[in-house]
Coordinates of C-alpha atoms and ligand atoms in Angstrom, one line a residue:
X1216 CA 75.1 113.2 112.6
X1217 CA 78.2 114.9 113.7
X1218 CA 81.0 113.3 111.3
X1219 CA 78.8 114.0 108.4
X1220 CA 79.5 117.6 108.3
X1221 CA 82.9 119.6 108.7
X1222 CA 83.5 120.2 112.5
X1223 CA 82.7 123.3 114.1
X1224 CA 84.9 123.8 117.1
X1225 CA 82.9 126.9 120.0
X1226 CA 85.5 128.7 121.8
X1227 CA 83.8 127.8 124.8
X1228 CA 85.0 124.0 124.2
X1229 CA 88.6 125.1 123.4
X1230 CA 88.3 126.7 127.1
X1231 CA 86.9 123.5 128.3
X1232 CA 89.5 121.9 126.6
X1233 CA 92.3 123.9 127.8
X1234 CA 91.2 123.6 131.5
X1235 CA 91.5 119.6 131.1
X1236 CA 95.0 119.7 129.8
X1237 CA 96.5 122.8 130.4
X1238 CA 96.8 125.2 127.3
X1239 CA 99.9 124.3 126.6
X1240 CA 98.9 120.9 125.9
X1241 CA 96.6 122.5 123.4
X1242 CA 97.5 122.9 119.7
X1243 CA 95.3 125.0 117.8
X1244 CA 97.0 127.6 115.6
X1245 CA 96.8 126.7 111.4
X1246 CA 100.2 126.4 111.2
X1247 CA 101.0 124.3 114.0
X1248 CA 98.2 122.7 113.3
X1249 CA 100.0 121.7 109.8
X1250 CA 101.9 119.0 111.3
X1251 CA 99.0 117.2 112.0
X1252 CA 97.3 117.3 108.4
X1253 CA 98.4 114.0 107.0
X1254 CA 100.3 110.9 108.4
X1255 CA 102.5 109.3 106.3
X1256 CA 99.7 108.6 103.9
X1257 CA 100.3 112.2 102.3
X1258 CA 98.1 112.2 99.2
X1259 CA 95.3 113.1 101.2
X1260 CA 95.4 116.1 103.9
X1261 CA 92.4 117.8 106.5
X1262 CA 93.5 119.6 109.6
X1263 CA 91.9 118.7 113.0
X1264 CA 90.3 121.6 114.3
X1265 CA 92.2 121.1 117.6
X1266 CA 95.0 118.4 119.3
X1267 CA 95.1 117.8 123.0
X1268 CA 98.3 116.6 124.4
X1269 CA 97.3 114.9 127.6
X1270 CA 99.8 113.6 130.3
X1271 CA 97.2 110.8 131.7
X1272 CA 94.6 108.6 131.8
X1273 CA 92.2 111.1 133.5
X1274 CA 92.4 114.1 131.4
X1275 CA 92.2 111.2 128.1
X1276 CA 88.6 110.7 129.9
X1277 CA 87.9 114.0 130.9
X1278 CA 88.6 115.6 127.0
X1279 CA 86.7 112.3 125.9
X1280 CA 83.6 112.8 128.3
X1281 CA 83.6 116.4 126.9
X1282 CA 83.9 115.5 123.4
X1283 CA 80.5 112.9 124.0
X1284 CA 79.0 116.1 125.9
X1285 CA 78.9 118.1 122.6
X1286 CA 78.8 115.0 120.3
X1287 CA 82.6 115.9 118.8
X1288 CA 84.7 113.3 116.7
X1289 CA 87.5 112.5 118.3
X1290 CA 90.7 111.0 116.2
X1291 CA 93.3 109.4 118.3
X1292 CA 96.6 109.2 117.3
X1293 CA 100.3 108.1 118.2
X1294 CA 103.4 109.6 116.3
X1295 CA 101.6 109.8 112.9
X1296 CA 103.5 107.0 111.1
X1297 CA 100.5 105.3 109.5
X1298 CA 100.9 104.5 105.5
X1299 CA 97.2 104.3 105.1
X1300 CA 95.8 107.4 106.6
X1301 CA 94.6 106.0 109.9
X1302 CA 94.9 109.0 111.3
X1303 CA 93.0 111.4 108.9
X1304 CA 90.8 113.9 110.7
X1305 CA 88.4 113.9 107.3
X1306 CA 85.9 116.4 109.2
X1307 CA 88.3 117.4 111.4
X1308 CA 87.7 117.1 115.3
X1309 CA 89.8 116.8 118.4
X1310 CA 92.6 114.8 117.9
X1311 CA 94.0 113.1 121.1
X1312 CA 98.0 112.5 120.4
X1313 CA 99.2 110.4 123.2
X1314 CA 103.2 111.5 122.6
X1315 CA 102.9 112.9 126.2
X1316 CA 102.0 109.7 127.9
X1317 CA 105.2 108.0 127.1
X1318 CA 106.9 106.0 130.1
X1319 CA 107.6 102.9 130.5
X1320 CA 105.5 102.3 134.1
X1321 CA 106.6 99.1 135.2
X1322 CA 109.3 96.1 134.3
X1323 CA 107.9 92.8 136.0
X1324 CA 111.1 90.8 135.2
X1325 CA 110.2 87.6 137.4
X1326 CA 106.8 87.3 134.7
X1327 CA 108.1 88.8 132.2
X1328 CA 106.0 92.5 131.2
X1329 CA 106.0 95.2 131.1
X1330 CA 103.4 98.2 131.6
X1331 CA 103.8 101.4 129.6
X1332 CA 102.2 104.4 128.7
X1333 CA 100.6 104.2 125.1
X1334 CA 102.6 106.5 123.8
X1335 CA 105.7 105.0 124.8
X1336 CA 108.0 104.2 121.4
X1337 CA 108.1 101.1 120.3
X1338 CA 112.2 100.4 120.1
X1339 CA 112.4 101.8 124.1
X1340 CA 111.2 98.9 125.5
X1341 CA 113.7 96.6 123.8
X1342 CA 116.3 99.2 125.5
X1343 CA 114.8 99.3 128.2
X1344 CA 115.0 95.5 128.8
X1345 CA 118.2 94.2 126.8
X1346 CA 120.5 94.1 129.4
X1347 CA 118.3 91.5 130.8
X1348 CA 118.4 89.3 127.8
X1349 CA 114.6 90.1 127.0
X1350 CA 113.1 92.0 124.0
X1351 CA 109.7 93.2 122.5
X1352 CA 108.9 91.5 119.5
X1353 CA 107.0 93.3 117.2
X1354 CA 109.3 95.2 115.4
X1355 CA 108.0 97.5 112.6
X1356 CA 110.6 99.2 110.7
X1357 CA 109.0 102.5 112.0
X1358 CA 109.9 101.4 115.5
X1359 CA 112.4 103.8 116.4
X1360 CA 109.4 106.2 116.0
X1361 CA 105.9 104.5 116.3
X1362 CA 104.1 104.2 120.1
X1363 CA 102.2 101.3 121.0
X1364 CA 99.1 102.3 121.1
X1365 CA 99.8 103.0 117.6
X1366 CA 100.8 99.4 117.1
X1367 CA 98.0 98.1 119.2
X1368 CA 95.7 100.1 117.1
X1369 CA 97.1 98.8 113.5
X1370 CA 97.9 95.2 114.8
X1371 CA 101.3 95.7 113.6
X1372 CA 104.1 93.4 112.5
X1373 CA 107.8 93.9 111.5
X1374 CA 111.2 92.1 109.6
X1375 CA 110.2 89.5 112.7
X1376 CA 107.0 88.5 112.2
X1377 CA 107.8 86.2 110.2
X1378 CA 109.1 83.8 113.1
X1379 CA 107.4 85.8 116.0
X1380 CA 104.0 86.8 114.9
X1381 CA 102.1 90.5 115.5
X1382 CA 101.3 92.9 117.7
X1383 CA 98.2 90.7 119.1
X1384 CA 100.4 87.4 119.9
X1385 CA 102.9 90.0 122.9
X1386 CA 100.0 92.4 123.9
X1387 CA 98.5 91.2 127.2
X1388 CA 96.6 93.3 128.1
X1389 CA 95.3 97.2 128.0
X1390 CA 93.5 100.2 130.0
X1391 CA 91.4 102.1 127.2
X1392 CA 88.4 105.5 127.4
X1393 CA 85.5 104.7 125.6
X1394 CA 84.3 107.2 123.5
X1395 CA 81.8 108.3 126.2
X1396 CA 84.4 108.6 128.6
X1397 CA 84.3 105.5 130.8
X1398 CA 87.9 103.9 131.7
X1399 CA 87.6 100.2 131.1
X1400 CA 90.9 97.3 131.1
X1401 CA 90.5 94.4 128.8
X1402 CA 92.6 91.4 128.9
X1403 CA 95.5 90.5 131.9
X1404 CA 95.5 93.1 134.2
X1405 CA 99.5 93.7 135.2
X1406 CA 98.5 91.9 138.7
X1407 CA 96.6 89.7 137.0
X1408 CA 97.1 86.3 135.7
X1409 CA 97.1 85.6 131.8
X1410 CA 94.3 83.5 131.8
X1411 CA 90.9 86.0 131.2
X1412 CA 87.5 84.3 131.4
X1413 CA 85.3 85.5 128.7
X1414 CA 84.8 87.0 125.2
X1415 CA 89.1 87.9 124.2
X1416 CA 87.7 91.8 123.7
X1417 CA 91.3 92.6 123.8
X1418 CA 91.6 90.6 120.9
X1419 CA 88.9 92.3 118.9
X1420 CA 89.8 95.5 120.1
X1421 CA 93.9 95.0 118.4
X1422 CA 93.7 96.4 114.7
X1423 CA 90.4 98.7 114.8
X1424 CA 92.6 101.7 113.4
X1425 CA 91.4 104.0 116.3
X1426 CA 87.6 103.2 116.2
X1427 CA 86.8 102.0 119.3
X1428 CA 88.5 104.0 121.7
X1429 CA 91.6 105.3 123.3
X1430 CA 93.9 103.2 124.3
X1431 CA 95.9 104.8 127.8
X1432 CA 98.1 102.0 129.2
X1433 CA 99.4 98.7 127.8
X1434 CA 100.7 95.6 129.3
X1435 CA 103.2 94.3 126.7
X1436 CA 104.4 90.7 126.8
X1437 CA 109.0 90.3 126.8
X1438 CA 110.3 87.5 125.2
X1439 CA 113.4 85.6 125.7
X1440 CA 116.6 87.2 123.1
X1441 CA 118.0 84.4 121.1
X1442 CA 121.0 82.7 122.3
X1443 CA 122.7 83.3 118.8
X1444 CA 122.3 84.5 115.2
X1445 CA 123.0 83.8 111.7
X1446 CA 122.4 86.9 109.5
X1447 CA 122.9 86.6 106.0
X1448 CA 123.0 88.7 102.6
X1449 CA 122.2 86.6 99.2
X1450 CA 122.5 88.4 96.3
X1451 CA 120.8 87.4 93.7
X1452 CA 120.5 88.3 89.6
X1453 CA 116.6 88.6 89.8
X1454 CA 113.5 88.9 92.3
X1455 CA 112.1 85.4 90.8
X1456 CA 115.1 83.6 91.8
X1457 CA 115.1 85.2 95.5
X1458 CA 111.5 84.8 95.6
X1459 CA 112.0 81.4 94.9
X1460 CA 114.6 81.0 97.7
X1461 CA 112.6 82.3 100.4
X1462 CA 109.8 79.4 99.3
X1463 CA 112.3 77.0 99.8
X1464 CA 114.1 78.0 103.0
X1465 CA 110.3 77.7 104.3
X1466 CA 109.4 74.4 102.4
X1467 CA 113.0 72.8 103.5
X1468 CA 111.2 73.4 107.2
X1469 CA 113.2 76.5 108.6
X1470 CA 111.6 79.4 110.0
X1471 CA 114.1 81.9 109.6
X1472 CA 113.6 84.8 112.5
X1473 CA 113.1 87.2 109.3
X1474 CA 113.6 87.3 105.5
X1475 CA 113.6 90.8 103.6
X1476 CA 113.8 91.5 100.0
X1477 CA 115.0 94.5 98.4
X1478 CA 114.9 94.6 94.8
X1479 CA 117.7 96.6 92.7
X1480 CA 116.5 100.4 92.5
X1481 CA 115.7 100.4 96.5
X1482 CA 119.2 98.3 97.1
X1483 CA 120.7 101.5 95.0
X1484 CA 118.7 104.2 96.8
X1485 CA 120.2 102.3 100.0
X1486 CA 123.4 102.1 99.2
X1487 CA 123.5 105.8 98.5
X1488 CA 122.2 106.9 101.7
X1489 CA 124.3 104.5 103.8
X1490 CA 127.1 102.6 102.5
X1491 CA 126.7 99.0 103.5
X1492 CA 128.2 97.5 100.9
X1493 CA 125.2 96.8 99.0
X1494 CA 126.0 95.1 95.5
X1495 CA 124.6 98.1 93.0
X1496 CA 124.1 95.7 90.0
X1497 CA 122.3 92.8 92.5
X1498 CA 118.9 92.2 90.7
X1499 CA 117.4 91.7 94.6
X1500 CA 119.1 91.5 97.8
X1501 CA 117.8 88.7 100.1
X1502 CA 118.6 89.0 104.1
X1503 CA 118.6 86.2 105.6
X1504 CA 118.4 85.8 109.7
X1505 CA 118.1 82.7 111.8
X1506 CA 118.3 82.8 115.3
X1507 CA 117.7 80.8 118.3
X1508 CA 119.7 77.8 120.0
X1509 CA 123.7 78.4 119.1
X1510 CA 123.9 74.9 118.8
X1511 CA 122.5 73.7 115.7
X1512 CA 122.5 77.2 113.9
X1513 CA 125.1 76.5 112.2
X1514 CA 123.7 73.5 110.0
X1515 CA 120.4 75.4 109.7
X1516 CA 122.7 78.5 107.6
X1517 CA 124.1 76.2 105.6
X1518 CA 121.7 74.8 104.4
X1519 CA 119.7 78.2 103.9
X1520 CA 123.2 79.1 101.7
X1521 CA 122.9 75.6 99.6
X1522 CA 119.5 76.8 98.7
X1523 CA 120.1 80.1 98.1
X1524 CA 122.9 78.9 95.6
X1525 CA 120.4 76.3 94.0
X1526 CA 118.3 79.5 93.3
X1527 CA 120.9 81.1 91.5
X1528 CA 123.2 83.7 94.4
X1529 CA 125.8 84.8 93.4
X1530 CA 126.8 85.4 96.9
X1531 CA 125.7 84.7 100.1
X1532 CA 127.4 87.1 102.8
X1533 CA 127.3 86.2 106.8
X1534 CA 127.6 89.2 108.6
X1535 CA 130.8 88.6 110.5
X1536 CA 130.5 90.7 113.8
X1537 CA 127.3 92.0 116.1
X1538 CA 128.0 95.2 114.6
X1539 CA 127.5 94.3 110.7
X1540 CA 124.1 92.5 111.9
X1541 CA 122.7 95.4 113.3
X1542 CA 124.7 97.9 110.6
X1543 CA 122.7 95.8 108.0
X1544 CA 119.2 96.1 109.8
X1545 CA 119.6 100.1 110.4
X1546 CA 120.0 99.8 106.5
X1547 CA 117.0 97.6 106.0
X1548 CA 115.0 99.4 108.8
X1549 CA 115.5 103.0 107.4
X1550 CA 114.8 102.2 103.7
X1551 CA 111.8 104.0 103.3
X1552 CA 113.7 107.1 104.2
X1553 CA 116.4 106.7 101.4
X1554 CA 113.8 107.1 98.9
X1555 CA 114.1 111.0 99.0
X1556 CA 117.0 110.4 97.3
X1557 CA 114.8 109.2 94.2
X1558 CA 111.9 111.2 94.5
X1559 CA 109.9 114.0 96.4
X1560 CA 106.8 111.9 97.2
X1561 CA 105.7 107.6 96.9
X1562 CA 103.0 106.1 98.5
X1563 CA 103.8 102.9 100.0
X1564 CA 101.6 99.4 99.3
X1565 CA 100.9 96.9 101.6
X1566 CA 99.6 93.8 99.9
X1567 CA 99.8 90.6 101.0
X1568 CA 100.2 87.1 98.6
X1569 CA 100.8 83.4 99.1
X1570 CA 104.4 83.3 99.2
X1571 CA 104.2 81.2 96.1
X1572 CA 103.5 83.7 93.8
X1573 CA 105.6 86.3 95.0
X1574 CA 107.7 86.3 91.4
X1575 CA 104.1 86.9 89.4
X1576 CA 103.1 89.7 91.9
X1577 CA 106.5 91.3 91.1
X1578 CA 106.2 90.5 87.6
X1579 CA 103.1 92.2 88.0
X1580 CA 104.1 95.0 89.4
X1581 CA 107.2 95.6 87.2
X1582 CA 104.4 95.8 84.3
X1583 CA 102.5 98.1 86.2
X1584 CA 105.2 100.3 86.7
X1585 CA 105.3 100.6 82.7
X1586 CA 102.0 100.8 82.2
X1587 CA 101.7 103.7 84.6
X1588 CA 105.3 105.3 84.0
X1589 CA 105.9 105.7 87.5
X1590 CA 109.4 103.6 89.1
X1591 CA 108.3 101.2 92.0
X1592 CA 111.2 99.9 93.9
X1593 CA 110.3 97.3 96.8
X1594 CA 111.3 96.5 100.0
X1595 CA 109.2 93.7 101.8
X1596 CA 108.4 91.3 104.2
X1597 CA 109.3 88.4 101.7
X1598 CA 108.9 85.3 104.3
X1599 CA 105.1 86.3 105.1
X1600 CA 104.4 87.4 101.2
X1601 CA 103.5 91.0 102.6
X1602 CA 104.7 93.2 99.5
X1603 CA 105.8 97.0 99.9
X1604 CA 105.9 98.7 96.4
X1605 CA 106.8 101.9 97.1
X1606 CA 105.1 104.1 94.0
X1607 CA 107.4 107.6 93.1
X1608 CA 105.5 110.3 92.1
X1609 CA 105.4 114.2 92.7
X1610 CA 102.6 115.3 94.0
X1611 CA 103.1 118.9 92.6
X1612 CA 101.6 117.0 89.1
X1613 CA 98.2 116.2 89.8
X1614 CA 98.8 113.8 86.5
X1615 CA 101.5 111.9 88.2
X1616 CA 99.1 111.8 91.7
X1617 CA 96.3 109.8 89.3
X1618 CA 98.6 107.5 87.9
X1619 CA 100.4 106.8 91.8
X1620 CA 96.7 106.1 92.9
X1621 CA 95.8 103.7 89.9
X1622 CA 98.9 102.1 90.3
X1623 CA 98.4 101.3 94.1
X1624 CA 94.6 100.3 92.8
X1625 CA 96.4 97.7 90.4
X1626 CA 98.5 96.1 92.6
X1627 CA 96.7 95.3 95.5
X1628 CA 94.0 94.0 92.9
X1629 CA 96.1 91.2 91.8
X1630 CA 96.7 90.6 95.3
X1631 CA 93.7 89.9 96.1
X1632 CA 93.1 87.8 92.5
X1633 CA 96.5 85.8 93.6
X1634 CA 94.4 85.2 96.9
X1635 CA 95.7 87.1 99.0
X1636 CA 95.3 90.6 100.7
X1637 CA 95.1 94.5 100.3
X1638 CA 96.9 94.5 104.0
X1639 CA 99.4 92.9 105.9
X1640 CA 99.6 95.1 108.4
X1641 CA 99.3 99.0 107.3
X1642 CA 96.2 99.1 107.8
X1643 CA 93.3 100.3 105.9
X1644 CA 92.3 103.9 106.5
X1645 CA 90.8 106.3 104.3
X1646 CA 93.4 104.8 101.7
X1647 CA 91.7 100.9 100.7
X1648 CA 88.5 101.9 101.6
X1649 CA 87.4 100.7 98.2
X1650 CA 88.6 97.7 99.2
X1651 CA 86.9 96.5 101.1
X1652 CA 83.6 95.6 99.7
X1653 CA 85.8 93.6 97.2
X1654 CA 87.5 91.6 100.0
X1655 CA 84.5 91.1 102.3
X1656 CA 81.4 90.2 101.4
X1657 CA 78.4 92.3 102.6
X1658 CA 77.8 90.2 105.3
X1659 CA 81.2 90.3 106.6
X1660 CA 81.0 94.3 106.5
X1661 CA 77.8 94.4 108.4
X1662 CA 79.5 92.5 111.4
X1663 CA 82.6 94.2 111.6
X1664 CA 80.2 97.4 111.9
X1665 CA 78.0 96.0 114.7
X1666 CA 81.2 94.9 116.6
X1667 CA 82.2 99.0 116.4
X1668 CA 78.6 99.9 117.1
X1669 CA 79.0 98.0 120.5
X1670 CA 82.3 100.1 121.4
X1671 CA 81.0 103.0 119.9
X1672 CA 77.6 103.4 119.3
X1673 CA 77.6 107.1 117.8
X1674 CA 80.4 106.1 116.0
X1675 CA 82.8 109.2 116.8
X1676 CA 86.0 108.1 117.4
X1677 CA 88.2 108.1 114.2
X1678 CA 84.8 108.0 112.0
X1679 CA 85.0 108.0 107.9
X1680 CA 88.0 105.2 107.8
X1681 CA 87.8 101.3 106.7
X1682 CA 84.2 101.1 105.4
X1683 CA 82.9 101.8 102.2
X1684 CA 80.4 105.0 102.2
X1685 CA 82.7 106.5 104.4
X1686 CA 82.7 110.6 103.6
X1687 CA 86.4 111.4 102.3
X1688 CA 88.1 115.0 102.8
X1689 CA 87.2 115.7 99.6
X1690 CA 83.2 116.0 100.6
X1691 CA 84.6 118.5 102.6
X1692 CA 86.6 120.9 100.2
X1693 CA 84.5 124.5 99.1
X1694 CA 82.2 123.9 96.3
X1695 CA 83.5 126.0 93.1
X1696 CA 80.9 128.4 92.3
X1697 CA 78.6 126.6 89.2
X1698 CA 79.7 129.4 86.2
X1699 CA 76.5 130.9 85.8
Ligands
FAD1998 C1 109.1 104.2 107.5 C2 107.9 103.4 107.9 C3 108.1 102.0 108.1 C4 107.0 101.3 108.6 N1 107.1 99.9 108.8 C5 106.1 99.2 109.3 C6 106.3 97.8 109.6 O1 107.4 97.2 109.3 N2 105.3 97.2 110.1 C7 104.1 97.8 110.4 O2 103.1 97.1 110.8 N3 103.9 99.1 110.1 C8 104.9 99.8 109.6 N4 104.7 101.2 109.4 C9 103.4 101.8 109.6 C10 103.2 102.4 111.0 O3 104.5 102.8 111.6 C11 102.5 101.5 112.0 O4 101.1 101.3 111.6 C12 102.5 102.0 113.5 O5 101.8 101.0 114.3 C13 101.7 103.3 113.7 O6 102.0 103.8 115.0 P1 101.9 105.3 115.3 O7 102.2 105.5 116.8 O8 102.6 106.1 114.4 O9 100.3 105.5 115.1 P2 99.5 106.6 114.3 O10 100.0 106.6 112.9 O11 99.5 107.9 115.0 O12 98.1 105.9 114.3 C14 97.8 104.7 113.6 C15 96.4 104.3 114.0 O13 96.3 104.0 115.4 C16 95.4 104.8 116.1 N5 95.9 105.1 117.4 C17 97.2 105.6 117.6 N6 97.4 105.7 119.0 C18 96.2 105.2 119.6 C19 95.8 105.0 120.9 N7 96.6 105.3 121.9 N8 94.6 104.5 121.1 C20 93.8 104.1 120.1 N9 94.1 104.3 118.8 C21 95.3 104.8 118.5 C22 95.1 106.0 115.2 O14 93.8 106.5 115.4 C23 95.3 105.3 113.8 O15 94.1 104.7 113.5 C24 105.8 101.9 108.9 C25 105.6 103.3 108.7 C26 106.7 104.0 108.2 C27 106.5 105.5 108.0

C-alpha cells in the first residue's frame, strides 16, 4: 500500500497539481516546505512532499480526485496548531492547507448561523457577530489562530466548555471531499432545517483528526452572549485547595461559564510576559467566570467566594471593569506562549480525570516532575478535569527528549488508572498512539477502523495517526549502514 512506504512525488503530478491551483498556490521548495514539518507537537518532524493552497471547494476535489488517481496520501490541515501531531505527514504526501478558503460566507441572523469557509479562524466569527449580541462558543485558547475545520476535525473545546460544551454541540452542519474526490454535505444544510433524518454522520465525522476527508464549508451554530458576568481571581496557597474549590462550586449546583487553574510556575511565567497583577507567591490561581441572567449573578458569586474562602483563598478578586475580564482572559488565553520565557521546547498533555481527583493527579504529576527532573507547570481546564502539564525540555539533549516523553507516558497513565482519559480534546495523533490499545479494548479499535474504512476505504487521507501499528516517521529515516 501507498502510506507504507515514503512518498514519491513525479513531476508530472506537481504539474497536475499546479494546473488545479495555480503554482502559486503550490509550496514545494525544502525550505518553505519547513514550515510545514511539525505542528505544534514538535518532537516529531517529516516534511510533506508538496502543500496545495486551494481557494475552493472545486480545486479541494480536483487535487483530491488526482491524489486517488495515483493513489497519493493526502494530509489535510488548518493553521498547524495541533498539540498531538494531527497533522504529521509521516510518509509525506500532499498536504491540503485550507488557510486560503477563509471567509465567512453567510450571517443568517433571523436563525442564528453562520456559513464559513473551513479555514476561516476561529475568534472571527465571534467578531464578526458581536455587535449583534451573538457569539461562537467553542473557544480554544488557540482561537485567535486555529480554523474550523481544524476544530471540526479535533472536536475541540475551550476555557467554555465547561458550561457550553464542544465543537460537536454548535456545528450544524458541513460540505466535505471524500478522499476519492466526491463533494458530499452531512448534517443541516444552511437552507435546511436542523432536523436531519438518518444516521448523525456529521456527528461521527466531528473528531476523526483528518481521516475521513476534507472538510470545505461549515455551517456553525451562534449563541445568545450572556446578559452579564462575574469574573473572578481566587488565589490560593496550593493546587489541592483550588482543586477542591472547583469540586465544590460544581457540587454546590453552579455551572460556572468556565474555571481555569494555573498553578505557581505558569502564574510566574505569566506574569512576566504580561503584567496582570498575578500574585507571584499564589500556590495556584483559580479564575472564576459566571455568566448569564444579571439578575441573580450576584448571589451565585458570592457564594462561589464563600466557598473559595472555605477552601483556604486568600483572596478572591472580581474583575472590576469589561476591560480587566478580557485583560485577564488574553493572560489566561496566551499562556502557552509565555513559556518561552522558561524554556526553549515543552510538550503539552492533555489528560482528562474525574474532577475529584484532580489534587492526586497533580500530586502525581509534581512527583513525576522529580522523578524525571524536568519542571511541569500547568494551566488547565479545571471544571471539566482536562489537565495541561506542560513538560520543559530542550530538545537539543536527546536525554532531556526521553525523559519529556516518559514523563508525558506517566501522566496520562494515571489518568487513565484515576478513570479518566489520555484526551480531552488535543486529540490523538501520532503522539498517544500507544494509547490507545490501553484505553479501548480490541473490539472497540476494530470498529472505529471499519467506521474510517467506510469514509475511506484505501485509507489515504491523514494515514499512520490514532491506531496502534500505525508506521511512525521514524520507519522512514535512512538506515545507518550495519558496520561491517
Ligand atoms: C497555544 C495553544 C492552545 C490550544 N488550546 C486549545 C484549547 O483550549 N482547546 C482545544 O481543543 N485545543 C487547543 N489547542 C489545540 C489546537 O489549537 C486545536 O486542536 C485546533 O482545533 C486545531 O486547529 P487547526 O486549524 O490548527 O488544525 P490543524 O492543527 O492544522 O489540524 C488539526 C487536525 O485537523 C485536521 N484538519 C484540519 N483542517 C481540516 C479540514 N479542513 N478538513 C479535515 N480535517 C482537517 C488535520 O488533518 C489534523 O488532523 C491549542 C493549541 C495551541 C498551540
Amino acid at each position: 500500500m501507498t502510506t507504507e512506504s515514503p512518498t514519491i512525488l513525479s513531476a508530472a503530478v506537481l504539474d497536475a497539481l499546479g494546473e488545479i491551483v495555480g503554482r502559486d498556490n503550490l509550496v514545494y521548495g525544502p525550505e518553505e516546505l519547513l514550515v510545514y514539518e511539525c505542528d505544534a507537537y514538535t518532537i516529531e518532524k517529516q516534511l510533506p512532499n508538496v502543500v496545495v493552497l486551494p481557494r475552493n471547494t472545486a480545486e479541494v476535489a480536483a487535487v483530491v480526485r488526482l491524489c486517488a488517481e495515483h493513489s497519493l496520501p493526502i494530509i489535510p490541515r488548518g493553521a498547524g496548531t495541533s498539540l498531538s501531531g494531527t497533522v504529521l505527514a509521516v510518509t509525506g504526501g500532499v498536504m491540503i492547507a485550507l488557510t486560503r478558503m477563509n471567509r465567512i460566507l453567510q450571517i443568517d441572523y433571523r436563525n442564528r448561523r453562520a456559513l464559513v469557509e473551513a479555514g476561516c479562524v476561529n475568534a472571527w466569527i465571534t467578531q464578526a457577530v458581536k455587535a449583534r449580541g451573538l457569539f461562537y462558543a467553542p473557544d480554544p485558547s488557540s482561537q485567535s489562530a486555529c480554523t474550523i475545520g481544524g476544530n471540526v476535525a479535533t472536536n475541540s473545546g475551550g476555557p467554555h466548555t465547561l458550561k457550553y460544551g464542544v465543537t460537536t454541540n454548535h456545528v450544524l452542519g458541513f460540505e466535505m471531499v471524500l478522499p476519492d474526490g466526491e463533494v458530499c454535505w452531512l448534517g443541516t444544510r444552511p437552507e435546511g432545517g436542523e432536523d436531519v433524518a438518518g444516521f448523525d454522520l456529521r456527528g461521527a465525522f466531528i473528531g476523526c483528526e483528518g481521516m475521513f476527508g476534507v472538510v470545505t464549508r461549515v455551517l456553525v451554530g451562534l449563541s445568545r452572549a450572556p446578559q452579564s458576568f462575574k469574573t473572578m481571581m481566587g488565589v490560593f496557597e496550593s493546587v489541592d485547595e483550588a482543586s477542591q474549590a472547583v469540586s465544590d462550586i460544581i457540587a454546590a449546583g453552579m455551572v460556572p461559564g468556565a474555571m481555569e487553574m494555573m498553578d505557581q510556575l505558569i502564574t510566574q511565567a505569566v506574569e512576566a510576559a504580561y503584567h496582570f497583577g498575578f500574585p507571584l507567591d499564589a500556590g495556584a490561581v483559580l479564575i472564576i467566570e459566571l455568566d448569564g441572567l444579571a439578575a441573580g449573578l450576584e448571589r451565585q458569586a458570592a457564594r462561589v467566594i464563600e466557598i473559595c474562602r472555605a477552601n483556604g483563598a486568600r483572596e478572591v478578586r472580581l474583575a472590576k471593569t469589561e476591560a480587566e475580564r478580557l485583560e485577564l482572559w488574553k493572560c489566561r488565553k496566551r499562556a502557552f506562549g509565555a513559556i518561552g520565557r522558561l524554556s526553549p521546547n515543552f510538550l503539552t498533555q492533555d489528560g482528562v480525570v474525574p474532577r475529584s481527583k484532580l489534587p492526586e493527579i497533580m500530586r502525581f504529576i509534581r512527583a513525576c516532575s522529580e522523578r524525571q527532573g524536568l519542571r511541569i507547570p500547568n494551566v488547565f481546564h479545571a471544571g471539566d478535569g482536562n489537565i495541561h502539564p506542560l513538560i520543559l525540555y530542550d530538545e537539543r539533549d536527546p536525554e532531556q527528549v526521553r525523559r519529556a516523553l516518559a514523563a508525558g507516558h506517566e501522566i496520562l497513565a494515571k489518568c487513565v488508572e484515576l478513570g479518566g482519559s489520555v484526551s480531552g480534546e488535543h486529540g490523538i495523533g501520532v503522539e498517544k498512539i500507544d494509547f490507545m490499545a490501553i484505553q479501548f479494548t480490541a473490539a472497540d479499535l476494530a470498529a472505529m477502523q471499519m467506521l474510517r474504512r467506510v469514509f475511506d476505504p484505501g485509507q489515504r487521507c491523514n494515514p499512520h495517526k490514532m491506531f496502534p501499528g500505525s508506521k511512525r516517521c521514524s520507519d522512514f529515516a535512512p538506515k545507518k549502514q550495519a558496520a561491517a
